[in-house]
Amino acid sequence: MTVRPILIAGDPRLTTPAVPVTDFTDELVSFVSDLFDTNTAANGAGLAANQVGDPRAVFVYDLIASGVRRRGHVINPVLETSEVPETMPDPDDDLEGCLSVPGEWFPTGRAHWAKVTGVDMAGDPVTVEATGYLARCLQHETDHLAGRLYLQRLIGRNQRAARKMIKDRQWNQPGNSWLPGSNTRPSAQV
C-alpha cells in the first residue's frame, strides 16, 4: 500500500490540465492502486492524479451512492452532463468538499446527471453514468483533470468566503500538501 501526499489549493499542479495517458503499463496499474490507497486513507469519495502531483488524466472514485458502493477508475475521461443550475446552490443539499481543500465544504452547483467515457488500465472502453452524489463526484474529478478546483465554481457569498479562507490559510502558495493517515492534515481551524 502506498499513500501519497495530497496537494493543497495554491499548488500550480492543481490548475494545470492533465495530459492524456498513452502508456498502459504495469506502472499505470500500480499508480491507480496508489490512488485508491490514498483516497481510502483520506476518506475521500474520489481522487484525481494531479492531486498527488501526477500530470496524467486519471481519476478514481469509491463512494456510497443511494446505498450502493460505487468504485472504479477512468483514464482520459470525457464528461457529458445535464444542465448545470445557475442559481445559488442549496446550503444543505449541495455541499461539496475536496481533499485538496481539506476541512472545508461549500455549496456548489452541479448538474444532476453526468456521464464519463474513457478507458480503464488495459485501455478498454469505460462508461460511468450517474445521478446525484456519484454524478457530483464525476464532475468534481473531471474538473480536477481540466485544472479546475471546485472553488472556481462557487458563486456569491460562497466564493467570497472561499477566497478569504484561502488567503487566511496562506494556501495561495505552492508546495503545501498533507499525507493521509498522518498528523500532517491541515486543521479546519484558521
Short mmCIF file of N, CA and C in Angstrom, two decimals:
data_model
loop_
_atom_site.label_atom_id
_atom_site.label_comp_id
_atom_site.label_asym_id
_atom_site.label_seq_id
_atom_site.Cartn_x
_atom_site.Cartn_y
_atom_site.Cartn_z
N MET A 1 0.84 -1.18 0.00
CA MET A 1 0.00 0.00 0.00
C MET A 1 0.89 1.24 0.00
N THR A 2 0.66 2.13 -0.95
CA THR A 2 1.39 3.38 -1.00
C THR A 2 0.40 4.53 -0.94
N VAL A 3 0.52 5.30 0.11
CA VAL A 3 -0.30 6.50 0.27
C VAL A 3 0.57 7.69 -0.09
N ARG A 4 0.08 8.51 -1.01
CA ARG A 4 0.85 9.65 -1.48
C ARG A 4 0.36 10.94 -0.85
N PRO A 5 1.25 11.94 -0.70
CA PRO A 5 0.81 13.25 -0.20
C PRO A 5 -0.16 13.88 -1.19
N ILE A 6 -1.16 14.58 -0.64
CA ILE A 6 -2.17 15.27 -1.45
C ILE A 6 -1.85 16.76 -1.46
N LEU A 7 -1.78 17.31 -2.66
CA LEU A 7 -1.50 18.75 -2.80
C LEU A 7 -2.69 19.57 -2.32
N ILE A 8 -2.37 20.76 -1.81
CA ILE A 8 -3.40 21.67 -1.30
C ILE A 8 -3.53 22.84 -2.25
N ALA A 9 -4.76 23.37 -2.33
CA ALA A 9 -5.06 24.53 -3.17
C ALA A 9 -3.91 25.53 -3.08
N GLY A 10 -3.56 26.10 -4.22
CA GLY A 10 -2.44 27.03 -4.30
C GLY A 10 -1.27 26.44 -5.07
N ASP A 11 -1.21 25.11 -5.15
CA ASP A 11 -0.14 24.48 -5.92
C ASP A 11 -0.51 24.53 -7.40
N PRO A 12 0.38 25.02 -8.26
CA PRO A 12 0.05 25.16 -9.68
C PRO A 12 -0.24 23.85 -10.39
N ARG A 13 0.18 22.73 -9.84
CA ARG A 13 -0.12 21.44 -10.48
C ARG A 13 -1.61 21.14 -10.44
N LEU A 14 -2.33 21.77 -9.49
CA LEU A 14 -3.78 21.56 -9.40
C LEU A 14 -4.55 22.36 -10.44
N THR A 15 -3.90 23.37 -11.01
CA THR A 15 -4.58 24.20 -12.02
C THR A 15 -3.99 24.01 -13.41
N THR A 16 -3.21 22.95 -13.57
CA THR A 16 -2.64 22.60 -14.87
C THR A 16 -3.44 21.45 -15.46
N PRO A 17 -3.99 21.60 -16.66
CA PRO A 17 -4.75 20.50 -17.26
C PRO A 17 -3.90 19.24 -17.42
N ALA A 18 -4.56 18.10 -17.21
CA ALA A 18 -3.88 16.80 -17.29
C ALA A 18 -3.52 16.46 -18.74
N VAL A 19 -2.56 15.56 -18.86
CA VAL A 19 -2.14 15.08 -20.18
C VAL A 19 -2.72 13.67 -20.39
N PRO A 20 -3.16 13.38 -21.60
CA PRO A 20 -3.73 12.05 -21.87
C PRO A 20 -2.73 10.93 -21.61
N VAL A 21 -3.25 9.83 -21.13
CA VAL A 21 -2.44 8.64 -20.90
C VAL A 21 -2.29 7.91 -22.23
N THR A 22 -1.05 7.57 -22.56
CA THR A 22 -0.78 6.82 -23.80
C THR A 22 -0.07 5.50 -23.52
N ASP A 23 0.54 5.38 -22.33
CA ASP A 23 1.27 4.16 -21.97
C ASP A 23 0.48 3.37 -20.94
N PHE A 24 0.00 2.21 -21.35
CA PHE A 24 -0.79 1.35 -20.47
C PHE A 24 0.11 0.20 -20.02
N THR A 25 0.87 0.48 -18.95
CA THR A 25 1.89 -0.45 -18.47
C THR A 25 1.57 -0.89 -17.05
N ASP A 26 2.42 -1.76 -16.50
CA ASP A 26 2.28 -2.18 -15.11
C ASP A 26 2.44 -1.00 -14.17
N GLU A 27 3.24 -0.01 -14.56
CA GLU A 27 3.41 1.19 -13.72
C GLU A 27 2.09 1.92 -13.58
N LEU A 28 1.29 1.97 -14.63
CA LEU A 28 -0.03 2.62 -14.56
C LEU A 28 -0.94 1.86 -13.60
N VAL A 29 -0.90 0.54 -13.66
CA VAL A 29 -1.70 -0.28 -12.74
C VAL A 29 -1.30 0.02 -11.30
N SER A 30 -0.01 0.10 -11.05
CA SER A 30 0.50 0.41 -9.71
C SER A 30 0.06 1.81 -9.28
N PHE A 31 0.12 2.77 -10.20
CA PHE A 31 -0.28 4.14 -9.88
C PHE A 31 -1.76 4.22 -9.53
N VAL A 32 -2.61 3.55 -10.29
CA VAL A 32 -4.05 3.56 -9.98
C VAL A 32 -4.30 2.94 -8.61
N SER A 33 -3.56 1.89 -8.29
CA SER A 33 -3.65 1.27 -6.96
C SER A 33 -3.27 2.27 -5.87
N ASP A 34 -2.20 3.04 -6.12
CA ASP A 34 -1.79 4.08 -5.16
C ASP A 34 -2.88 5.14 -5.00
N LEU A 35 -3.55 5.51 -6.09
CA LEU A 35 -4.64 6.48 -5.99
C LEU A 35 -5.76 5.94 -5.11
N PHE A 36 -6.13 4.67 -5.31
CA PHE A 36 -7.16 4.06 -4.46
C PHE A 36 -6.71 4.04 -3.00
N ASP A 37 -5.45 3.64 -2.74
CA ASP A 37 -4.94 3.59 -1.36
C ASP A 37 -4.96 4.97 -0.71
N THR A 38 -4.56 5.97 -1.47
CA THR A 38 -4.53 7.35 -0.95
C THR A 38 -5.93 7.84 -0.68
N ASN A 39 -6.85 7.61 -1.61
CA ASN A 39 -8.24 8.02 -1.44
C ASN A 39 -8.86 7.36 -0.21
N THR A 40 -8.59 6.07 -0.03
CA THR A 40 -9.13 5.35 1.13
C THR A 40 -8.56 5.92 2.43
N ALA A 41 -7.25 6.12 2.47
CA ALA A 41 -6.61 6.66 3.68
C ALA A 41 -7.12 8.05 4.02
N ALA A 42 -7.53 8.81 2.99
CA ALA A 42 -8.02 10.18 3.19
C ALA A 42 -9.53 10.22 3.42
N ASN A 43 -10.19 9.07 3.39
CA ASN A 43 -11.65 9.01 3.50
C ASN A 43 -12.32 9.84 2.41
N GLY A 44 -11.78 9.77 1.20
CA GLY A 44 -12.31 10.54 0.08
C GLY A 44 -13.34 9.76 -0.71
N ALA A 45 -14.07 10.49 -1.55
CA ALA A 45 -15.02 9.89 -2.50
C ALA A 45 -14.35 9.68 -3.84
N GLY A 46 -13.33 10.48 -4.12
CA GLY A 46 -12.61 10.39 -5.39
C GLY A 46 -11.30 11.13 -5.30
N LEU A 47 -10.40 10.81 -6.23
CA LEU A 47 -9.08 11.43 -6.24
C LEU A 47 -8.55 11.44 -7.67
N ALA A 48 -8.10 12.61 -8.10
CA ALA A 48 -7.51 12.75 -9.44
C ALA A 48 -5.99 12.74 -9.33
N ALA A 49 -5.36 12.30 -10.41
CA ALA A 49 -3.90 12.15 -10.42
C ALA A 49 -3.17 13.44 -10.08
N ASN A 50 -3.65 14.58 -10.59
CA ASN A 50 -2.93 15.82 -10.32
C ASN A 50 -2.99 16.22 -8.85
N GLN A 51 -3.91 15.66 -8.09
CA GLN A 51 -3.96 15.96 -6.66
C GLN A 51 -2.78 15.35 -5.91
N VAL A 52 -2.11 14.38 -6.52
CA VAL A 52 -0.90 13.82 -5.92
C VAL A 52 0.33 14.20 -6.75
N GLY A 53 0.16 15.20 -7.61
CA GLY A 53 1.29 15.74 -8.36
C GLY A 53 1.61 15.04 -9.66
N ASP A 54 0.75 14.13 -10.11
CA ASP A 54 0.99 13.41 -11.36
C ASP A 54 0.16 14.05 -12.46
N PRO A 55 0.74 14.34 -13.62
CA PRO A 55 0.02 15.08 -14.65
C PRO A 55 -0.93 14.26 -15.52
N ARG A 56 -1.00 12.95 -15.32
CA ARG A 56 -1.81 12.11 -16.20
C ARG A 56 -3.32 12.25 -15.94
N ALA A 57 -4.10 12.04 -16.99
CA ALA A 57 -5.57 12.15 -16.94
C ALA A 57 -6.16 10.85 -16.41
N VAL A 58 -6.14 10.72 -15.08
CA VAL A 58 -6.63 9.52 -14.39
C VAL A 58 -7.35 9.96 -13.13
N PHE A 59 -8.50 9.34 -12.84
CA PHE A 59 -9.08 9.53 -11.51
C PHE A 59 -9.71 8.23 -11.03
N VAL A 60 -9.85 8.14 -9.72
CA VAL A 60 -10.52 7.01 -9.08
C VAL A 60 -11.70 7.55 -8.29
N TYR A 61 -12.67 6.67 -8.05
CA TYR A 61 -13.79 7.01 -7.18
C TYR A 61 -14.15 5.78 -6.36
N ASP A 62 -14.61 6.02 -5.14
CA ASP A 62 -15.02 4.95 -4.24
C ASP A 62 -15.94 5.59 -3.21
N LEU A 63 -17.24 5.37 -3.39
CA LEU A 63 -18.23 6.04 -2.55
C LEU A 63 -19.49 5.21 -2.44
N ILE A 64 -20.34 5.61 -1.52
CA ILE A 64 -21.66 5.01 -1.37
C ILE A 64 -22.67 6.00 -1.91
N ALA A 65 -23.41 5.59 -2.94
CA ALA A 65 -24.45 6.43 -3.55
C ALA A 65 -25.76 5.65 -3.54
N SER A 66 -26.76 6.22 -2.91
CA SER A 66 -28.08 5.56 -2.81
C SER A 66 -27.96 4.16 -2.22
N GLY A 67 -27.09 4.03 -1.22
CA GLY A 67 -26.94 2.76 -0.52
C GLY A 67 -26.09 1.72 -1.24
N VAL A 68 -25.51 2.08 -2.39
CA VAL A 68 -24.71 1.13 -3.17
C VAL A 68 -23.28 1.65 -3.29
N ARG A 69 -22.33 0.77 -3.02
CA ARG A 69 -20.93 1.17 -3.19
C ARG A 69 -20.59 1.21 -4.68
N ARG A 70 -20.02 2.33 -5.09
CA ARG A 70 -19.58 2.51 -6.48
C ARG A 70 -18.08 2.77 -6.44
N ARG A 71 -17.32 1.93 -7.12
CA ARG A 71 -15.86 2.02 -7.10
C ARG A 71 -15.33 1.79 -8.50
N GLY A 72 -14.40 2.63 -8.93
CA GLY A 72 -13.83 2.44 -10.24
C GLY A 72 -12.78 3.49 -10.55
N HIS A 73 -12.32 3.44 -11.77
CA HIS A 73 -11.33 4.43 -12.24
C HIS A 73 -11.62 4.73 -13.70
N VAL A 74 -11.24 5.91 -14.13
CA VAL A 74 -11.41 6.31 -15.52
C VAL A 74 -10.13 7.01 -15.96
N ILE A 75 -9.66 6.61 -17.13
CA ILE A 75 -8.46 7.21 -17.72
C ILE A 75 -8.90 7.96 -18.98
N ASN A 76 -8.34 9.14 -19.16
CA ASN A 76 -8.69 10.00 -20.30
C ASN A 76 -10.19 10.26 -20.37
N PRO A 77 -10.79 10.72 -19.25
CA PRO A 77 -12.24 10.89 -19.22
C PRO A 77 -12.74 12.05 -20.08
N VAL A 78 -13.94 11.84 -20.61
CA VAL A 78 -14.68 12.89 -21.32
C VAL A 78 -16.04 12.97 -20.62
N LEU A 79 -16.40 14.17 -20.19
CA LEU A 79 -17.60 14.38 -19.39
C LEU A 79 -18.75 14.93 -20.23
N GLU A 80 -19.94 14.42 -19.95
CA GLU A 80 -21.18 14.94 -20.51
C GLU A 80 -22.15 15.10 -19.34
N THR A 81 -22.89 16.22 -19.28
CA THR A 81 -23.81 16.44 -18.16
C THR A 81 -25.13 17.02 -18.65
N SER A 82 -26.10 16.94 -17.75
CA SER A 82 -27.32 17.70 -17.94
C SER A 82 -26.98 19.16 -17.62
N GLU A 83 -27.95 20.03 -17.71
CA GLU A 83 -27.71 21.45 -17.48
C GLU A 83 -27.27 21.72 -16.04
N VAL A 84 -26.28 22.58 -15.89
CA VAL A 84 -25.81 22.98 -14.57
C VAL A 84 -26.66 24.17 -14.11
N PRO A 85 -27.26 24.10 -12.92
CA PRO A 85 -28.09 25.21 -12.46
C PRO A 85 -27.26 26.48 -12.26
N GLU A 86 -27.85 27.61 -12.59
CA GLU A 86 -27.16 28.89 -12.44
C GLU A 86 -27.60 29.64 -11.19
N THR A 87 -28.50 29.05 -10.43
CA THR A 87 -28.98 29.68 -9.21
C THR A 87 -28.05 29.34 -8.05
N MET A 88 -28.24 30.04 -6.94
CA MET A 88 -27.43 29.80 -5.74
C MET A 88 -27.69 28.37 -5.25
N PRO A 89 -26.63 27.57 -5.06
CA PRO A 89 -26.79 26.19 -4.59
C PRO A 89 -27.43 26.14 -3.20
N ASP A 90 -28.11 25.06 -2.93
CA ASP A 90 -28.74 24.85 -1.64
C ASP A 90 -27.65 24.61 -0.58
N PRO A 91 -27.65 25.37 0.51
CA PRO A 91 -26.58 25.23 1.51
C PRO A 91 -26.60 23.91 2.26
N ASP A 92 -27.70 23.16 2.17
CA ASP A 92 -27.78 21.87 2.84
C ASP A 92 -27.56 20.70 1.88
N ASP A 93 -28.15 20.78 0.70
CA ASP A 93 -28.12 19.66 -0.23
C ASP A 93 -26.96 19.68 -1.22
N ASP A 94 -26.32 20.81 -1.40
CA ASP A 94 -25.29 20.94 -2.44
C ASP A 94 -23.88 21.14 -1.89
N LEU A 95 -23.66 20.74 -0.64
CA LEU A 95 -22.33 20.90 -0.06
C LEU A 95 -21.32 19.99 -0.76
N GLU A 96 -20.16 20.54 -1.00
CA GLU A 96 -19.10 19.79 -1.66
C GLU A 96 -17.79 20.10 -0.95
N GLY A 97 -16.95 19.09 -0.86
CA GLY A 97 -15.62 19.25 -0.28
C GLY A 97 -14.58 18.71 -1.25
N CYS A 98 -13.33 18.80 -0.84
CA CYS A 98 -12.24 18.37 -1.71
C CYS A 98 -11.03 18.02 -0.86
N LEU A 99 -10.36 16.94 -1.20
CA LEU A 99 -9.16 16.55 -0.46
C LEU A 99 -8.04 17.56 -0.62
N SER A 100 -8.10 18.40 -1.66
CA SER A 100 -7.10 19.46 -1.84
C SER A 100 -7.51 20.78 -1.19
N VAL A 101 -8.65 20.76 -0.53
CA VAL A 101 -9.13 21.90 0.26
C VAL A 101 -9.62 21.30 1.58
N PRO A 102 -8.72 20.67 2.33
CA PRO A 102 -9.12 19.85 3.48
C PRO A 102 -9.85 20.63 4.56
N GLY A 103 -10.93 20.00 5.03
CA GLY A 103 -11.69 20.56 6.14
C GLY A 103 -12.72 21.60 5.75
N GLU A 104 -12.87 21.89 4.48
CA GLU A 104 -13.80 22.93 4.04
C GLU A 104 -14.90 22.33 3.16
N TRP A 105 -16.08 22.89 3.28
CA TRP A 105 -17.24 22.48 2.49
C TRP A 105 -17.98 23.73 2.05
N PHE A 106 -18.33 23.79 0.77
CA PHE A 106 -19.07 24.93 0.24
C PHE A 106 -20.18 24.43 -0.68
N PRO A 107 -21.35 25.10 -0.66
CA PRO A 107 -22.41 24.75 -1.60
C PRO A 107 -21.95 25.02 -3.03
N THR A 108 -22.06 23.99 -3.86
CA THR A 108 -21.54 24.06 -5.23
C THR A 108 -22.60 23.55 -6.20
N GLY A 109 -22.91 24.36 -7.20
CA GLY A 109 -23.88 23.96 -8.21
C GLY A 109 -23.30 22.93 -9.16
N ARG A 110 -24.00 21.83 -9.31
CA ARG A 110 -23.59 20.75 -10.22
C ARG A 110 -24.81 20.23 -10.97
N ALA A 111 -24.56 19.66 -12.13
CA ALA A 111 -25.62 19.01 -12.89
C ALA A 111 -26.10 17.78 -12.13
N HIS A 112 -27.38 17.46 -12.26
CA HIS A 112 -27.95 16.30 -11.58
C HIS A 112 -27.48 14.99 -12.22
N TRP A 113 -27.23 15.01 -13.53
CA TRP A 113 -26.85 13.81 -14.28
C TRP A 113 -25.49 14.03 -14.94
N ALA A 114 -24.68 12.98 -14.93
CA ALA A 114 -23.37 13.06 -15.60
C ALA A 114 -23.02 11.70 -16.17
N LYS A 115 -22.26 11.76 -17.26
CA LYS A 115 -21.72 10.54 -17.87
C LYS A 115 -20.26 10.81 -18.24
N VAL A 116 -19.41 9.87 -17.86
CA VAL A 116 -18.00 9.96 -18.21
C VAL A 116 -17.66 8.74 -19.07
N THR A 117 -17.00 9.02 -20.18
CA THR A 117 -16.47 7.93 -21.01
C THR A 117 -14.96 8.05 -21.02
N GLY A 118 -14.30 6.95 -21.13
CA GLY A 118 -12.84 6.91 -21.16
C GLY A 118 -12.40 5.47 -21.32
N VAL A 119 -11.27 5.15 -20.73
CA VAL A 119 -10.75 3.78 -20.78
C VAL A 119 -10.28 3.36 -19.40
N ASP A 120 -10.06 2.05 -19.25
CA ASP A 120 -9.53 1.53 -17.99
C ASP A 120 -8.02 1.29 -18.13
N MET A 121 -7.43 0.63 -17.14
CA MET A 121 -5.97 0.43 -17.13
C MET A 121 -5.48 -0.42 -18.29
N ALA A 122 -6.36 -1.21 -18.86
CA ALA A 122 -5.98 -2.06 -20.00
C ALA A 122 -6.25 -1.36 -21.33
N GLY A 123 -6.81 -0.16 -21.27
CA GLY A 123 -7.14 0.56 -22.49
C GLY A 123 -8.51 0.21 -23.04
N ASP A 124 -9.28 -0.56 -22.28
CA ASP A 124 -10.63 -0.94 -22.71
C ASP A 124 -11.63 0.18 -22.38
N PRO A 125 -12.66 0.36 -23.22
CA PRO A 125 -13.63 1.44 -23.01
C PRO A 125 -14.37 1.30 -21.68
N VAL A 126 -14.62 2.46 -21.05
CA VAL A 126 -15.35 2.53 -19.79
C VAL A 126 -16.38 3.66 -19.93
N THR A 127 -17.58 3.39 -19.43
CA THR A 127 -18.61 4.43 -19.34
C THR A 127 -19.21 4.36 -17.95
N VAL A 128 -19.28 5.52 -17.29
CA VAL A 128 -19.92 5.61 -15.99
C VAL A 128 -20.98 6.69 -16.11
N GLU A 129 -22.23 6.31 -15.85
CA GLU A 129 -23.35 7.24 -15.93
C GLU A 129 -24.03 7.25 -14.57
N ALA A 130 -24.38 8.46 -14.09
CA ALA A 130 -24.93 8.53 -12.74
C ALA A 130 -25.77 9.79 -12.55
N THR A 131 -26.53 9.76 -11.45
CA THR A 131 -27.22 10.94 -10.95
C THR A 131 -26.77 11.14 -9.51
N GLY A 132 -27.15 12.27 -8.95
CA GLY A 132 -26.89 12.51 -7.54
C GLY A 132 -25.43 12.59 -7.16
N TYR A 133 -25.09 11.93 -6.06
CA TYR A 133 -23.76 12.02 -5.47
C TYR A 133 -22.65 11.55 -6.41
N LEU A 134 -22.85 10.41 -7.07
CA LEU A 134 -21.83 9.93 -7.99
C LEU A 134 -21.68 10.89 -9.17
N ALA A 135 -22.77 11.47 -9.65
CA ALA A 135 -22.69 12.46 -10.73
C ALA A 135 -21.86 13.66 -10.29
N ARG A 136 -22.06 14.10 -9.06
CA ARG A 136 -21.27 15.20 -8.50
C ARG A 136 -19.79 14.82 -8.47
N CYS A 137 -19.49 13.61 -8.03
CA CYS A 137 -18.11 13.14 -7.95
C CYS A 137 -17.46 13.10 -9.33
N LEU A 138 -18.17 12.58 -10.32
CA LEU A 138 -17.62 12.51 -11.68
C LEU A 138 -17.29 13.90 -12.20
N GLN A 139 -18.18 14.87 -11.94
CA GLN A 139 -17.93 16.24 -12.38
C GLN A 139 -16.74 16.84 -11.64
N HIS A 140 -16.67 16.59 -10.34
CA HIS A 140 -15.59 17.12 -9.50
C HIS A 140 -14.23 16.60 -9.98
N GLU A 141 -14.14 15.29 -10.21
CA GLU A 141 -12.85 14.71 -10.60
C GLU A 141 -12.44 15.11 -12.02
N THR A 142 -13.39 15.20 -12.95
CA THR A 142 -13.03 15.65 -14.29
C THR A 142 -12.65 17.12 -14.27
N ASP A 143 -13.26 17.90 -13.39
CA ASP A 143 -12.82 19.29 -13.21
C ASP A 143 -11.35 19.33 -12.80
N HIS A 144 -10.96 18.47 -11.86
CA HIS A 144 -9.55 18.43 -11.44
C HIS A 144 -8.64 18.22 -12.65
N LEU A 145 -9.01 17.27 -13.47
CA LEU A 145 -8.15 16.94 -14.61
C LEU A 145 -8.14 18.04 -15.67
N ALA A 146 -9.13 18.93 -15.61
CA ALA A 146 -9.15 20.10 -16.50
C ALA A 146 -8.40 21.27 -15.88
N GLY A 147 -7.85 21.05 -14.66
CA GLY A 147 -7.10 22.11 -13.98
C GLY A 147 -7.99 23.07 -13.22
N ARG A 148 -9.13 22.58 -12.74
CA ARG A 148 -10.10 23.45 -12.06
C ARG A 148 -10.48 22.85 -10.71
N LEU A 149 -10.33 23.64 -9.65
CA LEU A 149 -10.82 23.25 -8.33
C LEU A 149 -12.28 23.63 -8.21
N TYR A 150 -13.00 22.91 -7.35
CA TYR A 150 -14.42 23.22 -7.18
C TYR A 150 -14.63 24.64 -6.67
N LEU A 151 -13.64 25.22 -6.02
CA LEU A 151 -13.75 26.59 -5.52
C LEU A 151 -14.03 27.57 -6.65
N GLN A 152 -13.55 27.26 -7.85
CA GLN A 152 -13.77 28.13 -9.00
C GLN A 152 -15.21 28.10 -9.48
N ARG A 153 -15.99 27.16 -9.03
CA ARG A 153 -17.40 27.06 -9.41
C ARG A 153 -18.31 27.79 -8.42
N LEU A 154 -17.75 28.26 -7.32
CA LEU A 154 -18.56 28.92 -6.30
C LEU A 154 -19.04 30.28 -6.78
N ILE A 155 -20.20 30.69 -6.25
CA ILE A 155 -20.75 31.99 -6.61
C ILE A 155 -21.12 32.76 -5.34
N GLY A 156 -21.25 34.07 -5.50
CA GLY A 156 -21.75 34.93 -4.42
C GLY A 156 -20.94 34.86 -3.15
N ARG A 157 -21.66 34.79 -2.04
CA ARG A 157 -21.01 34.81 -0.72
C ARG A 157 -20.11 33.59 -0.51
N ASN A 158 -20.45 32.48 -1.15
CA ASN A 158 -19.61 31.28 -1.01
C ASN A 158 -18.25 31.50 -1.67
N GLN A 159 -18.24 32.16 -2.80
CA GLN A 159 -16.98 32.48 -3.48
C GLN A 159 -16.13 33.42 -2.62
N ARG A 160 -16.77 34.42 -2.04
CA ARG A 160 -16.04 35.35 -1.17
C ARG A 160 -15.48 34.65 0.06
N ALA A 161 -16.27 33.78 0.67
CA ALA A 161 -15.81 33.04 1.85
C ALA A 161 -14.63 32.13 1.50
N ALA A 162 -14.67 31.51 0.34
CA ALA A 162 -13.58 30.62 -0.08
C ALA A 162 -12.29 31.42 -0.31
N ARG A 163 -12.41 32.56 -0.96
CA ARG A 163 -11.23 33.40 -1.19
C ARG A 163 -10.60 33.83 0.12
N LYS A 164 -11.42 34.21 1.08
CA LYS A 164 -10.92 34.62 2.39
C LYS A 164 -10.23 33.45 3.10
N MET A 165 -10.84 32.27 3.04
CA MET A 165 -10.26 31.09 3.68
C MET A 165 -8.90 30.76 3.07
N ILE A 166 -8.79 30.80 1.74
CA ILE A 166 -7.52 30.52 1.06
C ILE A 166 -6.44 31.51 1.52
N LYS A 167 -6.81 32.77 1.58
CA LYS A 167 -5.85 33.81 2.00
C LYS A 167 -5.45 33.62 3.46
N ASP A 168 -6.44 33.39 4.34
CA ASP A 168 -6.16 33.23 5.76
C ASP A 168 -5.25 32.03 6.04
N ARG A 169 -5.42 30.98 5.30
CA ARG A 169 -4.61 29.76 5.50
C ARG A 169 -3.30 29.79 4.71
N GLN A 170 -3.12 30.85 3.95
CA GLN A 170 -1.92 31.01 3.11
C GLN A 170 -1.78 29.84 2.15
N TRP A 171 -2.93 29.41 1.59
CA TRP A 171 -2.94 28.35 0.61
C TRP A 171 -2.83 28.92 -0.79
N ASN A 172 -2.38 30.15 -0.91
CA ASN A 172 -2.19 30.77 -2.22
C ASN A 172 -0.73 30.66 -2.64
N GLN A 173 -0.02 29.73 -2.03
CA GLN A 173 1.39 29.49 -2.35
C GLN A 173 1.59 28.03 -2.72
N PRO A 174 2.51 27.73 -3.63
CA PRO A 174 2.75 26.33 -3.99
C PRO A 174 3.48 25.58 -2.89
N GLY A 175 3.39 24.26 -2.98
CA GLY A 175 4.19 23.41 -2.10
C GLY A 175 3.48 22.88 -0.87
N ASN A 176 2.25 23.26 -0.62
CA ASN A 176 1.52 22.74 0.54
C ASN A 176 0.91 21.39 0.20
N SER A 177 1.02 20.46 1.14
CA SER A 177 0.41 19.14 0.96
C SER A 177 0.14 18.54 2.33
N TRP A 178 -0.60 17.45 2.34
CA TRP A 178 -0.83 16.69 3.57
C TRP A 178 -0.80 15.21 3.22
N LEU A 179 -0.44 14.39 4.20
CA LEU A 179 -0.32 12.95 3.99
C LEU A 179 -1.44 12.24 4.75
N PRO A 180 -2.39 11.64 4.03
CA PRO A 180 -3.46 10.90 4.71
C PRO A 180 -2.90 9.83 5.63
N GLY A 181 -3.50 9.70 6.79
CA GLY A 181 -3.05 8.72 7.76
C GLY A 181 -1.96 9.22 8.69
N SER A 182 -1.54 10.46 8.50
CA SER A 182 -0.51 11.04 9.37
C SER A 182 -1.11 12.24 10.09
N ASN A 183 -0.30 12.91 10.86
CA ASN A 183 -0.75 14.11 11.56
C ASN A 183 -0.54 15.38 10.76
N THR A 184 -0.25 15.25 9.46
CA THR A 184 0.05 16.44 8.67
C THR A 184 -1.16 17.08 8.01
N ARG A 185 -2.35 16.51 8.23
CA ARG A 185 -3.56 17.09 7.63
C ARG A 185 -3.78 18.47 8.24
N PRO A 186 -3.92 19.49 7.40
CA PRO A 186 -4.14 20.84 7.92
C PRO A 186 -5.43 20.91 8.73
N SER A 187 -5.39 21.67 9.76
CA SER A 187 -6.56 21.84 10.61
C SER A 187 -7.65 22.60 9.90
N ALA A 188 -8.90 22.30 10.25
CA ALA A 188 -10.02 23.04 9.70
C ALA A 188 -10.14 24.41 10.37
N GLN A 189 -9.37 24.63 11.40
CA GLN A 189 -9.40 25.91 12.11
C GLN A 189 -8.40 26.88 11.50
N VAL A 190 -8.81 28.14 11.44
CA VAL A 190 -7.92 29.18 10.90
C VAL A 190 -6.98 29.62 11.99
#
